mmCIF file of C-alpha atoms in Angstrom:
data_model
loop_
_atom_site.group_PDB
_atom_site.id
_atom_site.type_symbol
_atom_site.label_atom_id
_atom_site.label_comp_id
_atom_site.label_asym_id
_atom_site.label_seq_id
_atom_site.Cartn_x
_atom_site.Cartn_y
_atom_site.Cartn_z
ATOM 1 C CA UNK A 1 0.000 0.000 0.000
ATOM 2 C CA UNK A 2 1.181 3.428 -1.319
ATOM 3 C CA UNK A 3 1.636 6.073 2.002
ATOM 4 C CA UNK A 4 -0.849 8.316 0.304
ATOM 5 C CA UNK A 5 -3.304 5.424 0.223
ATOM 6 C CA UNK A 6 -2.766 4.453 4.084
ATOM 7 C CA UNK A 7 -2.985 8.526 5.062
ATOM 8 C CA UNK A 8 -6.108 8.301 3.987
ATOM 9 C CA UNK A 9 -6.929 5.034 5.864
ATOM 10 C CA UNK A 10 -5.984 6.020 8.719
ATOM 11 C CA UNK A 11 -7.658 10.134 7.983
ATOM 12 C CA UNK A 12 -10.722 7.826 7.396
ATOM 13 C CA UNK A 13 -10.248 5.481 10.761
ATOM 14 C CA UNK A 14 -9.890 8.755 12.687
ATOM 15 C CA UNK A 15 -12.941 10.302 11.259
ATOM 16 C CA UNK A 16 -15.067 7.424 12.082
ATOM 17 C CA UNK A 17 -14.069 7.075 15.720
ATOM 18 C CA UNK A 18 -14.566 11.143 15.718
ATOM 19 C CA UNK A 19 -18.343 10.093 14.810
ATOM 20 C CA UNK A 20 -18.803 7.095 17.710
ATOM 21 C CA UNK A 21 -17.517 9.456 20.450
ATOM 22 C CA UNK A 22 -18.204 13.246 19.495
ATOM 23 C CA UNK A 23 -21.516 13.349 21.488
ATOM 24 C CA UNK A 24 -19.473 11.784 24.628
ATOM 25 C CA UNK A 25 -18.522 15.513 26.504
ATOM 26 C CA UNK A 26 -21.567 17.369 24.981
ATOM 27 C CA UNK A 27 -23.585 15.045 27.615
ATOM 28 C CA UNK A 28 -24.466 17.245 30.096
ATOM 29 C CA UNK A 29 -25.231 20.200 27.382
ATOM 30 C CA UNK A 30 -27.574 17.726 24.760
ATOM 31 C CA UNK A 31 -29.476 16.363 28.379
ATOM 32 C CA UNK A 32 -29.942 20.441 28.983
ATOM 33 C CA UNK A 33 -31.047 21.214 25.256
ATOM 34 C CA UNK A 34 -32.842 18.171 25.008
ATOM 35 C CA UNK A 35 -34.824 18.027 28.152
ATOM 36 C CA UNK A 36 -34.063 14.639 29.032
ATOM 37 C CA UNK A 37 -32.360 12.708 31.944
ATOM 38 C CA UNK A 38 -28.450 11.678 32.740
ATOM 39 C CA UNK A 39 -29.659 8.129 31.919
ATOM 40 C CA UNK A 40 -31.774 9.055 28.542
ATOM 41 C CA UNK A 41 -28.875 11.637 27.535
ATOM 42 C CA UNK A 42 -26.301 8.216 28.101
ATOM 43 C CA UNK A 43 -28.202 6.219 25.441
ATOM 44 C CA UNK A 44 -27.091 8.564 23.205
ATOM 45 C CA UNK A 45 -23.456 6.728 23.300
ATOM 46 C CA UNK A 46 -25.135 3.147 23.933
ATOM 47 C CA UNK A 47 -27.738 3.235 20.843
ATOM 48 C CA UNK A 48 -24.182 3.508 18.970
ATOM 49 C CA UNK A 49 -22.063 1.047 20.970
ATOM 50 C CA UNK A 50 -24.910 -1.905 20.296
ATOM 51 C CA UNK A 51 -24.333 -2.409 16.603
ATOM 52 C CA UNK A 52 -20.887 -2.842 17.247
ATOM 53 C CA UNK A 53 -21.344 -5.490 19.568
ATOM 54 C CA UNK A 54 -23.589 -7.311 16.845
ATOM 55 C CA UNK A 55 -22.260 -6.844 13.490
ATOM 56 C CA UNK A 56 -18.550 -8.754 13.575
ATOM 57 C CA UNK A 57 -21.142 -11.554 13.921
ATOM 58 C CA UNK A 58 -24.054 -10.606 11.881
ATOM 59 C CA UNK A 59 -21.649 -9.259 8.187
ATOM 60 C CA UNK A 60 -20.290 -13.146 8.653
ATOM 61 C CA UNK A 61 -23.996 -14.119 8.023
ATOM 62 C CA UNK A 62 -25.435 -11.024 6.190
ATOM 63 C CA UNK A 63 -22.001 -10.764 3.322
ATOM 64 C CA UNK A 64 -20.904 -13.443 0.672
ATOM 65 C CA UNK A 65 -18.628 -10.766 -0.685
ATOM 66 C CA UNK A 66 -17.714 -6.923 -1.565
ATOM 67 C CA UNK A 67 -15.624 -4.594 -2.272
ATOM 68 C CA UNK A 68 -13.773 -2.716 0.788
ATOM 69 C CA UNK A 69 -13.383 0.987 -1.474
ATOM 70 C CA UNK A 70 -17.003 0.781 -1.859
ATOM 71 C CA UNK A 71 -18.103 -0.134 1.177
ATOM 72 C CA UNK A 72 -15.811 2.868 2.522
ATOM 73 C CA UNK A 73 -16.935 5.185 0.081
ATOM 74 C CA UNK A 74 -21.513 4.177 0.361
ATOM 75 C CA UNK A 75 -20.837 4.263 4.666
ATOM 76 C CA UNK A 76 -18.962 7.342 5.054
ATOM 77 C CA UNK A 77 -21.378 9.078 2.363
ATOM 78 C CA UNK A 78 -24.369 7.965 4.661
ATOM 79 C CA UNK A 79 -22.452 9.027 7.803
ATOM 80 C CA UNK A 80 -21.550 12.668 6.529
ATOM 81 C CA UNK A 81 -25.497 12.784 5.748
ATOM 82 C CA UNK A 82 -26.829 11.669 9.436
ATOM 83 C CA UNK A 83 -24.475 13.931 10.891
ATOM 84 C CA UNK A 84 -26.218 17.128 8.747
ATOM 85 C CA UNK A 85 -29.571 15.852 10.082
ATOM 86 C CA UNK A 86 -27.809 15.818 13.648
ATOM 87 C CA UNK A 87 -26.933 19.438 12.830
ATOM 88 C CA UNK A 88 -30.078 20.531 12.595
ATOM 89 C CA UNK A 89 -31.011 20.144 16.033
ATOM 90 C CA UNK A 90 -34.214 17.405 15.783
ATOM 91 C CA UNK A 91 -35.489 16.460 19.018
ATOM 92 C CA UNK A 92 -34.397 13.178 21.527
ATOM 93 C CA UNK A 93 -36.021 10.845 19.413
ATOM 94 C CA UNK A 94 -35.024 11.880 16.449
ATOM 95 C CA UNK A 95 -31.516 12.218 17.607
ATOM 96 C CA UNK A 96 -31.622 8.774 18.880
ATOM 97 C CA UNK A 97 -32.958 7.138 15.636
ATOM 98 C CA UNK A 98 -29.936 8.906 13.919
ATOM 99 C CA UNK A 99 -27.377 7.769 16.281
ATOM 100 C CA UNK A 100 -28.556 4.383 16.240
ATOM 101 C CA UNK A 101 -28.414 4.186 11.877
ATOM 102 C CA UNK A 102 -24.636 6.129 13.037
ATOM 103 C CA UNK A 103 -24.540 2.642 14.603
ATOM 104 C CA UNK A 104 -25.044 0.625 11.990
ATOM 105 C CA UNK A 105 -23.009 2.239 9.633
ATOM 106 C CA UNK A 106 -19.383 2.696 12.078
ATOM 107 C CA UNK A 107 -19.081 -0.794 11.934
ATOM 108 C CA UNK A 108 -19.702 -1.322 7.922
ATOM 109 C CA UNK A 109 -16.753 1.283 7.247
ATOM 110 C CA UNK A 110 -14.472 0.155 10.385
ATOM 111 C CA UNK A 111 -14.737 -3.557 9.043
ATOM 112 C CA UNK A 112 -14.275 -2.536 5.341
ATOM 113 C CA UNK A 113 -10.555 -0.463 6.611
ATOM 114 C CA UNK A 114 -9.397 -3.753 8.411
ATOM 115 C CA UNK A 115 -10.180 -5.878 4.917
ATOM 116 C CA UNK A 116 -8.421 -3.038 3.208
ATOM 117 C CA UNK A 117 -5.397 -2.904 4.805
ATOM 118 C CA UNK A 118 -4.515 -6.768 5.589
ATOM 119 C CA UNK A 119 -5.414 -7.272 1.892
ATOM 120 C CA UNK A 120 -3.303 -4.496 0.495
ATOM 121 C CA UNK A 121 -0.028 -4.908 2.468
ATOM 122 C CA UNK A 122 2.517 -7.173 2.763
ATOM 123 C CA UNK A 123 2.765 -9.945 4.899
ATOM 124 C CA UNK A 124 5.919 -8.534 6.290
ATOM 125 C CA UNK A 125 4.267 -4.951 6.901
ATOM 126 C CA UNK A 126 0.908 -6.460 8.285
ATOM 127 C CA UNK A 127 1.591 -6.456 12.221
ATOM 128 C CA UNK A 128 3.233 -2.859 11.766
ATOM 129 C CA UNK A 129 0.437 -1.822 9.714
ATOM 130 C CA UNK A 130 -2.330 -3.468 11.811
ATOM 131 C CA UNK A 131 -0.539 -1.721 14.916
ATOM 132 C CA UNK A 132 -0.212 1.696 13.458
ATOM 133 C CA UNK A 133 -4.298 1.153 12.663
ATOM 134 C CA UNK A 134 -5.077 0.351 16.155
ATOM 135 C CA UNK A 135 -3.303 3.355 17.595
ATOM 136 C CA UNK A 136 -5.368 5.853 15.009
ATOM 137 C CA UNK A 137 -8.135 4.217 16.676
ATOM 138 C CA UNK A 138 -7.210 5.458 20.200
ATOM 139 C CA UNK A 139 -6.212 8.825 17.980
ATOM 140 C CA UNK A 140 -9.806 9.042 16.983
ATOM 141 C CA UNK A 141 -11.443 8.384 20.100
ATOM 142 C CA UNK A 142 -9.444 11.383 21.876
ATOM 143 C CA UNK A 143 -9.816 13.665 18.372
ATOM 144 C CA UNK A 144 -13.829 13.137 18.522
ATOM 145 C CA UNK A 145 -14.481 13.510 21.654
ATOM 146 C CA UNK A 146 -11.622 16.848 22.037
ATOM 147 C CA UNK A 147 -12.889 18.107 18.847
ATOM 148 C CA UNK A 148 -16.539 17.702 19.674
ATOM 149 C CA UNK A 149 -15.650 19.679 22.670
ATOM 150 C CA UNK A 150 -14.173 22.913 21.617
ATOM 151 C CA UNK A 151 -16.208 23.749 18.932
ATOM 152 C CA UNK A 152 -19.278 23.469 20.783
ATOM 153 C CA UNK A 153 -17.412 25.972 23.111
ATOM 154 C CA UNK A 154 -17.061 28.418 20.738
ATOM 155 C CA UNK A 155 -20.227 28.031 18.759
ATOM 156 C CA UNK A 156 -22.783 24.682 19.581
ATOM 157 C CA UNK A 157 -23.073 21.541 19.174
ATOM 158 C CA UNK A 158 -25.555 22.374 15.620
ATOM 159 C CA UNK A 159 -22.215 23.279 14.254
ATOM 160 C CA UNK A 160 -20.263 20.641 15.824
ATOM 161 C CA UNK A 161 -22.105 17.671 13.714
ATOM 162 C CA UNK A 162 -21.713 20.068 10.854
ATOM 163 C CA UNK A 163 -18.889 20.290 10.395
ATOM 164 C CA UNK A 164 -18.520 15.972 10.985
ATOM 165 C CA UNK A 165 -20.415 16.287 8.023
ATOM 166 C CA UNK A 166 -18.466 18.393 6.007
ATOM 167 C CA UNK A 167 -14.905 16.435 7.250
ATOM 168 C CA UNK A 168 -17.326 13.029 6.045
ATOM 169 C CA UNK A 169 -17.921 14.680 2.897
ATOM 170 C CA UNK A 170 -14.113 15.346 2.091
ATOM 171 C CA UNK A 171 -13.186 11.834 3.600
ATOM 172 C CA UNK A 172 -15.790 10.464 0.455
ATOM 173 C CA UNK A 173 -13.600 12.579 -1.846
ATOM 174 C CA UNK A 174 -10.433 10.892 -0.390
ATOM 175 C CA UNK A 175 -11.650 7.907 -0.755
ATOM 176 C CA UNK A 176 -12.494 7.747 -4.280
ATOM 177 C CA UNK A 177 -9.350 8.073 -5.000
ATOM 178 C CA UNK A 178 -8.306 5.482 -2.895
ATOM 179 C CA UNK A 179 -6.240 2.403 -5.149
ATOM 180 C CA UNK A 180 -8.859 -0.354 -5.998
ATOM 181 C CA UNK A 181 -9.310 -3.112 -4.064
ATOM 182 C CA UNK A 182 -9.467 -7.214 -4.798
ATOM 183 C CA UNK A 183 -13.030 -8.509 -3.503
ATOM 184 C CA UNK A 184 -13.254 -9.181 0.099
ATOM 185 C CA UNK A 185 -14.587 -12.781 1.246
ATOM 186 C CA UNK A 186 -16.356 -13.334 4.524
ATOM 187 C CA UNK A 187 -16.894 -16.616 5.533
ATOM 188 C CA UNK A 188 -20.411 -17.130 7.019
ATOM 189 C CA UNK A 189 -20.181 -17.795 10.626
ATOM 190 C CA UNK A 190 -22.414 -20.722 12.199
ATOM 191 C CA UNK A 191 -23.677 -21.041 15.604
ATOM 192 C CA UNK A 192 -22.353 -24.305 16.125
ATOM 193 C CA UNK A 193 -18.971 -23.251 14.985
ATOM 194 C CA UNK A 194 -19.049 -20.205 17.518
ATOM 195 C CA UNK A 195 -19.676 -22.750 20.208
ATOM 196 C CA UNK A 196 -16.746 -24.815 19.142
ATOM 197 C CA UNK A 197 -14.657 -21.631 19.493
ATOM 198 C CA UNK A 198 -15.795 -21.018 22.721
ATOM 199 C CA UNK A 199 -15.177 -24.260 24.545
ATOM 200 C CA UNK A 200 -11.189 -23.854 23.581
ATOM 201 C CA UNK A 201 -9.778 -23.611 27.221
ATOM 202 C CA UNK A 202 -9.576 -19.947 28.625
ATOM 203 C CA UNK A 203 -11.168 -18.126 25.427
ATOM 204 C CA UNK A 204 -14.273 -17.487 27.037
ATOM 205 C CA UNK A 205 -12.969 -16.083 30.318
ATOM 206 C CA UNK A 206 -10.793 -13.705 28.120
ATOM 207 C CA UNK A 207 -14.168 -12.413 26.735
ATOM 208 C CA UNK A 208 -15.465 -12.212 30.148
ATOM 209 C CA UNK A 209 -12.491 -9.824 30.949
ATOM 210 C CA UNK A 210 -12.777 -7.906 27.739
ATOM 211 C CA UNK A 211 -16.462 -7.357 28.625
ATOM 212 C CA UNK A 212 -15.625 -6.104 32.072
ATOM 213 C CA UNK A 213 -12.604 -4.143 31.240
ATOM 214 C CA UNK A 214 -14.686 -1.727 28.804
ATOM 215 C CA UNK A 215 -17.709 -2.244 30.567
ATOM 216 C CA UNK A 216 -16.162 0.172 33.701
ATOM 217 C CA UNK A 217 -14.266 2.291 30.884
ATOM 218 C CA UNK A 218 -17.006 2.768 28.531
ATOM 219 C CA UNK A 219 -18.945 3.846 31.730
ATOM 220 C CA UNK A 220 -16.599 6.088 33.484
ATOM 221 C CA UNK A 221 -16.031 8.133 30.721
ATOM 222 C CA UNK A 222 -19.833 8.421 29.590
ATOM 223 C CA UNK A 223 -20.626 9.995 33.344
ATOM 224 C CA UNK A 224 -17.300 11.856 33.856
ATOM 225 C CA UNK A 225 -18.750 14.710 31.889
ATOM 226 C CA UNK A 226 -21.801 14.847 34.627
ATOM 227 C CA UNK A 227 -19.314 14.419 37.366
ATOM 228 C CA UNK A 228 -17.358 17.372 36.129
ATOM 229 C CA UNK A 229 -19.811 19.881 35.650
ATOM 230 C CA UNK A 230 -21.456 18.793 39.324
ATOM 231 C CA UNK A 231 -17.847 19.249 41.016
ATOM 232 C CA UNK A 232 -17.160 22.530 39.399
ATOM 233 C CA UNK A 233 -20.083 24.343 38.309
ATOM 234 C CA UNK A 234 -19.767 26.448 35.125
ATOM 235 C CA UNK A 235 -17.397 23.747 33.673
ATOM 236 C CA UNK A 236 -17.765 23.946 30.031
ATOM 237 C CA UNK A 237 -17.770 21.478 26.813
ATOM 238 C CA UNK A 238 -13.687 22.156 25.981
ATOM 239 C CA UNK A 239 -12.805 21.896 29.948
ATOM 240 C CA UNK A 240 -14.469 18.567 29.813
ATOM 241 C CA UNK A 241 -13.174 17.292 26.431
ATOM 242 C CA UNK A 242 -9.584 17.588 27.639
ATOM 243 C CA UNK A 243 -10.354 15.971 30.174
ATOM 244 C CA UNK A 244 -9.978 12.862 27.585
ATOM 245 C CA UNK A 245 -5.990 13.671 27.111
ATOM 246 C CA UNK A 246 -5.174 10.746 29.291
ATOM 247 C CA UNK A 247 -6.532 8.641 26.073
ATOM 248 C CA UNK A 248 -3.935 9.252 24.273
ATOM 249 C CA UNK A 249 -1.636 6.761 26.932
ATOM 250 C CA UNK A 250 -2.942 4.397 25.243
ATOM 251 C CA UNK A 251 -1.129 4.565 22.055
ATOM 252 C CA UNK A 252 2.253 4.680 23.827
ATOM 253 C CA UNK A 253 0.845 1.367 26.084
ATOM 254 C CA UNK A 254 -0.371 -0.301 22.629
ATOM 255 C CA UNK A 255 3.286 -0.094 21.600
ATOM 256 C CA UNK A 256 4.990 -0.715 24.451
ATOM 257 C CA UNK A 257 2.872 -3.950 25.544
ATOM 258 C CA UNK A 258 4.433 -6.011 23.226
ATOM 259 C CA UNK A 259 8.058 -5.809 25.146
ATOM 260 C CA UNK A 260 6.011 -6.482 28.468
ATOM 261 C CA UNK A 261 4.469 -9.206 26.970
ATOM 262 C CA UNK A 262 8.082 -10.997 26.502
ATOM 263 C CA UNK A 263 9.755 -10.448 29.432
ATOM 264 C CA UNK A 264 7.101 -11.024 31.881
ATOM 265 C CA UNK A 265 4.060 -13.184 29.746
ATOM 266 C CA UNK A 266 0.534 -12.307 28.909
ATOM 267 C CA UNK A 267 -1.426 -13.020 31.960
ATOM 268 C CA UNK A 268 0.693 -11.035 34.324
ATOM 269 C CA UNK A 269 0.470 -8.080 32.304
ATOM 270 C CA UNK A 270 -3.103 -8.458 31.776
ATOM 271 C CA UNK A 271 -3.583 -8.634 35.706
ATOM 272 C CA UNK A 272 -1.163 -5.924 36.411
ATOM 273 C CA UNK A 273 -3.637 -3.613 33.766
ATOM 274 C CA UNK A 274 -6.333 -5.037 35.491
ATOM 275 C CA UNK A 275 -5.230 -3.566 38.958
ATOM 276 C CA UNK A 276 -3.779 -0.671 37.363
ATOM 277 C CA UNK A 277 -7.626 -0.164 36.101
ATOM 278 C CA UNK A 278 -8.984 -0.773 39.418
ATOM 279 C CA UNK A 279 -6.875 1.552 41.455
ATOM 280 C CA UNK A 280 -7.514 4.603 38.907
ATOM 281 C CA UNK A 281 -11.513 3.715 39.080
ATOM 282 C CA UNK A 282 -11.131 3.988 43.123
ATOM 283 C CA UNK A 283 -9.498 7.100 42.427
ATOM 284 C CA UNK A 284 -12.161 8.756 41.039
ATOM 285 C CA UNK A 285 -13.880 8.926 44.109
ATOM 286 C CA UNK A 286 -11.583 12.060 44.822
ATOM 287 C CA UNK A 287 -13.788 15.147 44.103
ATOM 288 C CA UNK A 288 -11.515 17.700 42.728
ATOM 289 C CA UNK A 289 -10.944 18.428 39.169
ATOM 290 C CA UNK A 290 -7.052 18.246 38.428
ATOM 291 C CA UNK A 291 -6.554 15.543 40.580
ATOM 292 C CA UNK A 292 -9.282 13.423 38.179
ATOM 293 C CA UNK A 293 -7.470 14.913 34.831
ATOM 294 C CA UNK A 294 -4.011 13.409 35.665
ATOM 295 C CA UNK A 295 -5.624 10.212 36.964
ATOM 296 C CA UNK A 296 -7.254 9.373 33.565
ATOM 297 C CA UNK A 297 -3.428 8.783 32.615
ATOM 298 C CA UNK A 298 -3.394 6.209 35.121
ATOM 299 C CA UNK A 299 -6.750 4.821 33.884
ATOM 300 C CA UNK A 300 -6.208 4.481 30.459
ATOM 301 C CA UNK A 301 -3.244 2.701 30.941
ATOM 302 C CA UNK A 302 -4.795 0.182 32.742
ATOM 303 C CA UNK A 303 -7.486 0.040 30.200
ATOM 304 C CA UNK A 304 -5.116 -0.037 27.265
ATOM 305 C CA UNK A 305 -2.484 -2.261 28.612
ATOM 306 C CA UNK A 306 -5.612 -5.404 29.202
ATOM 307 C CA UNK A 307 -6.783 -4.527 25.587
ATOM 308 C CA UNK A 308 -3.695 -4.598 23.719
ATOM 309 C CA UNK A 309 -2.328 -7.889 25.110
ATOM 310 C CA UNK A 310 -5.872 -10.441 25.142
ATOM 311 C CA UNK A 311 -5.879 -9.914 21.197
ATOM 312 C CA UNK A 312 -2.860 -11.902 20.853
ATOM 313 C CA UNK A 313 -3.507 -13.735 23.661
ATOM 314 C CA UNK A 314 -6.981 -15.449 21.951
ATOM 315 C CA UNK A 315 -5.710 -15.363 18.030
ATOM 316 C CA UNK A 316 -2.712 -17.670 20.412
ATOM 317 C CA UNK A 317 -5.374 -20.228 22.030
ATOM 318 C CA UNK A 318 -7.467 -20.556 18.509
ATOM 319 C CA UNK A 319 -5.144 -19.640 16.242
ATOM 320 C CA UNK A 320 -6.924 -22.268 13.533
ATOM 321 C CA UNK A 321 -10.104 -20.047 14.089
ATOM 322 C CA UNK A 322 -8.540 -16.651 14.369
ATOM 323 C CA UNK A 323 -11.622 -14.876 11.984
ATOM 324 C CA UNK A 324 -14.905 -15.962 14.972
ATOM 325 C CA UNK A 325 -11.876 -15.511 17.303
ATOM 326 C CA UNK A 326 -11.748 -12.039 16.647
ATOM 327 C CA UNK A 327 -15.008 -11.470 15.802
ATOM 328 C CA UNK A 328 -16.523 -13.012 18.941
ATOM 329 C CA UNK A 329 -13.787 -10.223 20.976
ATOM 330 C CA UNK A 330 -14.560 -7.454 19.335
ATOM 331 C CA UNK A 331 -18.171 -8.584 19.755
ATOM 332 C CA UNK A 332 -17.548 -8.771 23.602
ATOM 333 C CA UNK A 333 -15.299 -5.834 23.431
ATOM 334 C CA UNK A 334 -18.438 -3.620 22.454
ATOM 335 C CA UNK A 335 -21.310 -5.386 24.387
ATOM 336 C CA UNK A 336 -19.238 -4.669 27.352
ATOM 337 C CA UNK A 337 -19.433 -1.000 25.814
ATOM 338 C CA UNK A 338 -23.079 -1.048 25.237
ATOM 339 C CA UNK A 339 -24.482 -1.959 28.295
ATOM 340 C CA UNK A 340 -21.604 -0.508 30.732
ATOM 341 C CA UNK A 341 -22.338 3.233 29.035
ATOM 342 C CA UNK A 342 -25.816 3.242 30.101
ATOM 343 C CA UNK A 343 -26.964 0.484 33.142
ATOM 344 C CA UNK A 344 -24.453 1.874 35.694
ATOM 345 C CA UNK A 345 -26.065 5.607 35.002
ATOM 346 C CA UNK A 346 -29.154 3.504 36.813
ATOM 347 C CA UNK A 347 -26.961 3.574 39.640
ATOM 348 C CA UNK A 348 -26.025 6.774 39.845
ATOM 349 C CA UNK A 349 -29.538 8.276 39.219
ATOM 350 C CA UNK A 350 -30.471 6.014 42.667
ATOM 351 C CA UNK A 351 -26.952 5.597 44.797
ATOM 352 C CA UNK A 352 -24.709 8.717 43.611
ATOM 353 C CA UNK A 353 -20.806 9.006 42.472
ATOM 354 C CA UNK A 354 -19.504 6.457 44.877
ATOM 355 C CA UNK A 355 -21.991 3.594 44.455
ATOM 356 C CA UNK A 356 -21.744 4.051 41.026
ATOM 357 C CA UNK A 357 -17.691 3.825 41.280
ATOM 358 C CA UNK A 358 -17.803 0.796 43.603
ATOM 359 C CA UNK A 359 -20.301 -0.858 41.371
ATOM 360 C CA UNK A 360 -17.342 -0.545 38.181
ATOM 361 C CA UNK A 361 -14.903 -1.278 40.383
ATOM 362 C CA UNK A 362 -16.827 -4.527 41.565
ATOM 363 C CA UNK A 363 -17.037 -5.628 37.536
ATOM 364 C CA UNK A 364 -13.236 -5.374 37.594
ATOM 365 C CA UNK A 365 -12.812 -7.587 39.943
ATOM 366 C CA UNK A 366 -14.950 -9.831 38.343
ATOM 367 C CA UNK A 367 -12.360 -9.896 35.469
ATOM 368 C CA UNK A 368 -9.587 -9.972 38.415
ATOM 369 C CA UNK A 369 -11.002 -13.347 39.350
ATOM 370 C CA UNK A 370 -11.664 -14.733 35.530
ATOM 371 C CA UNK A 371 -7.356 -14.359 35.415
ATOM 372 C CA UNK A 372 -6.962 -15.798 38.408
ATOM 373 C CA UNK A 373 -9.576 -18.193 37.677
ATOM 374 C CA UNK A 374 -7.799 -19.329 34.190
ATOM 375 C CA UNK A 375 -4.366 -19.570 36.073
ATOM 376 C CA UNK A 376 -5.981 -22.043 38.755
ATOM 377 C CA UNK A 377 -7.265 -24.457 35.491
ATOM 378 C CA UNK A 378 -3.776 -24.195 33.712
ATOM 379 C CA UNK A 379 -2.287 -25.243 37.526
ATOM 380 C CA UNK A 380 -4.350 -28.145 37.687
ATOM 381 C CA UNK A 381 -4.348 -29.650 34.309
#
């Protein structure tokens, strides 16, 4: 693949985490302009988060075959369209309906870059490539949710999606002159074959972990923005984007796992993330401001450290099966998403900020005890 062609990859990879997170920080201001609750403004992330859970599964059933450049091209067309309807302000329903077809599309395009890339590079270049792909993912996620933020400081969140739309619009233009792809084969995925993956020893507790592990993150950072404005009053969208800097740790722990991985092996790094996790989500029970923006550091390296090692870690226990393999993480990998970004906000609606903590950091040690748990089998067998 030509650089120009993998610039605009990865310009296209950023854009379409930009569109899963941009409402993130603009919480507490949509629940204001939208006259709805904490837990109703939440489900603005969640109606998003659910397709992705779904569809690594579902295209195996749903696709016989296609072509990756026009995949790109028809989803990041439709994208750049539901983000002008976004811009014109429709009401909660409306804006949930659009989110939710936002949904449904993220996936199509973030599936489609994957087949492009690890069709159109070397085998050589592939693990560079696929690492340098991962990281523009984290990129993304802080871009979208730091973008989202200022603008709607200096003008609203109308303009925000708006402009979305208008950075969709010349991310179609890119992409049509993206090189040509071969046709991209998906094999479809049977239920019987998913249960075969799943009784290989340890994959399913890895999921488990997965699940938890972005179950408290996906959580934490969909409240934070509440949290923020209740602790200092007057906070406003760009204070609480940056807020989000401490995601971009996880692009310098996605590279640097690998090394950790070698000298000290994959479950003791994954445990040592795990209680890295746990200690930063106690830590948020501190109510002052600065204290909360350097600990996100700390928590997205936790976060970051468990995701980028259980990857390898499954494609290593299945690696006959690595397609369902990672098909059935990433589906895990977003469920954990889905429902962690909206059923904790329950919680806090009843208990407040420190139920609601405990209650993530109890899910963590759920996964604590699936590692531990996996370690005990491997001892006895």
């Amino acid at each position: 693949m030509s650089p120009a062609n993998f610039a605009i990859v990865l310009f296209s990879t950023i854009l379409a985490f930009t569109v899963l997170y941009a409402p993130q920080p603009l919480l507490p201001v949509l629940a204001r302009d939208l006259a709805v609750s904490q837990p109703a403004a939440s489900l603005l992330t969640t109606v998003t988060l659910i397709p992705l859970s779904i569809a690594p599964i579902a295209y195996g059933f749903l696709l016989e075959s296609v072509s990756a450049k026009r995949v790109l091209i028809v989803a990041a067309a439709l994208l750049a369209g539901t983000s002008f309807v976004l811009a014109t302000g429709p009401g909660y329903g409306g804006f949930l309906a659009v989110r939710l077809m936002q949904g449904l599309l993220i996936p199509a395009m973030l599936t489609a870059l994957m087949t492009y890339v690890s069709a159109s590079v070397e085998p050589a270049r592939l693990g560079r490539a696929m690492a340098v792909y991962v990281a523009s993912t984290v990129l993304g996620g802080f871009v979208g949710r730091a973008f989202s933020g200022i603008v709607t400081e200096l003008s609203n969140w109308q303009v925000t999606f708006g402009l979305i739309g208008a950075l969709l619009l010349v991310t179609v233009a890119l992409l049509l002159r993206l090189q040509g792809d071969s046709t991209s084969r998906f094999s479809r995925v049977h239920p019987r074959v998913i249960g075969e993956v799943l009784r290989f020893p340890g994959l399913g507790r890895a999921y488990l972990v997965i699940f938890c592990a972005f179950f408290a993150f996906a959580s934490l950072l969909n409240f934070l923005p509440f949290r923020l404005t209740e602790l200092a009053d007057g906070l406003g969208s760009a204070a609480i984007s940056l807020m989000y800097t401490g995601y971009l740790m996880g692009i310098a722990v996605s590279l640097a796992s690998g090394r950790a991985v070698l000298r000290f092996g994959e479950r003791r790094v994954v445990t040592a993330g795990l209680l890295l996790f746990l200690a930063a989500i106690l830590l948020f029970q501190v109510p002052v401001v600065p204290f909360l923006f350097a600990n996100m550091f700390l928590l997205c390296a936790g976060m970051f450290l468990v995701h980028s090692v259980l990857p390898g870690y499954v494609n290593r226990l299945a690696p006959e099966r690595r397609g369902i393999v990672n098909g059935l993480y990433v589906a895990a990998y977003y469920a954990g998403g889905s429902v962690g970004s909206f059923l904790p906000g329950l919680v806090l609606a009843a208990g407040g900020w420190n139920a609601f903590i405990l209650t993530l950091a109890g899910v963590l040690v759920l996964a604590l005890v699936a590692v531990a748990g996996r370690r005990a089998t491997a001892a006895a067998g």
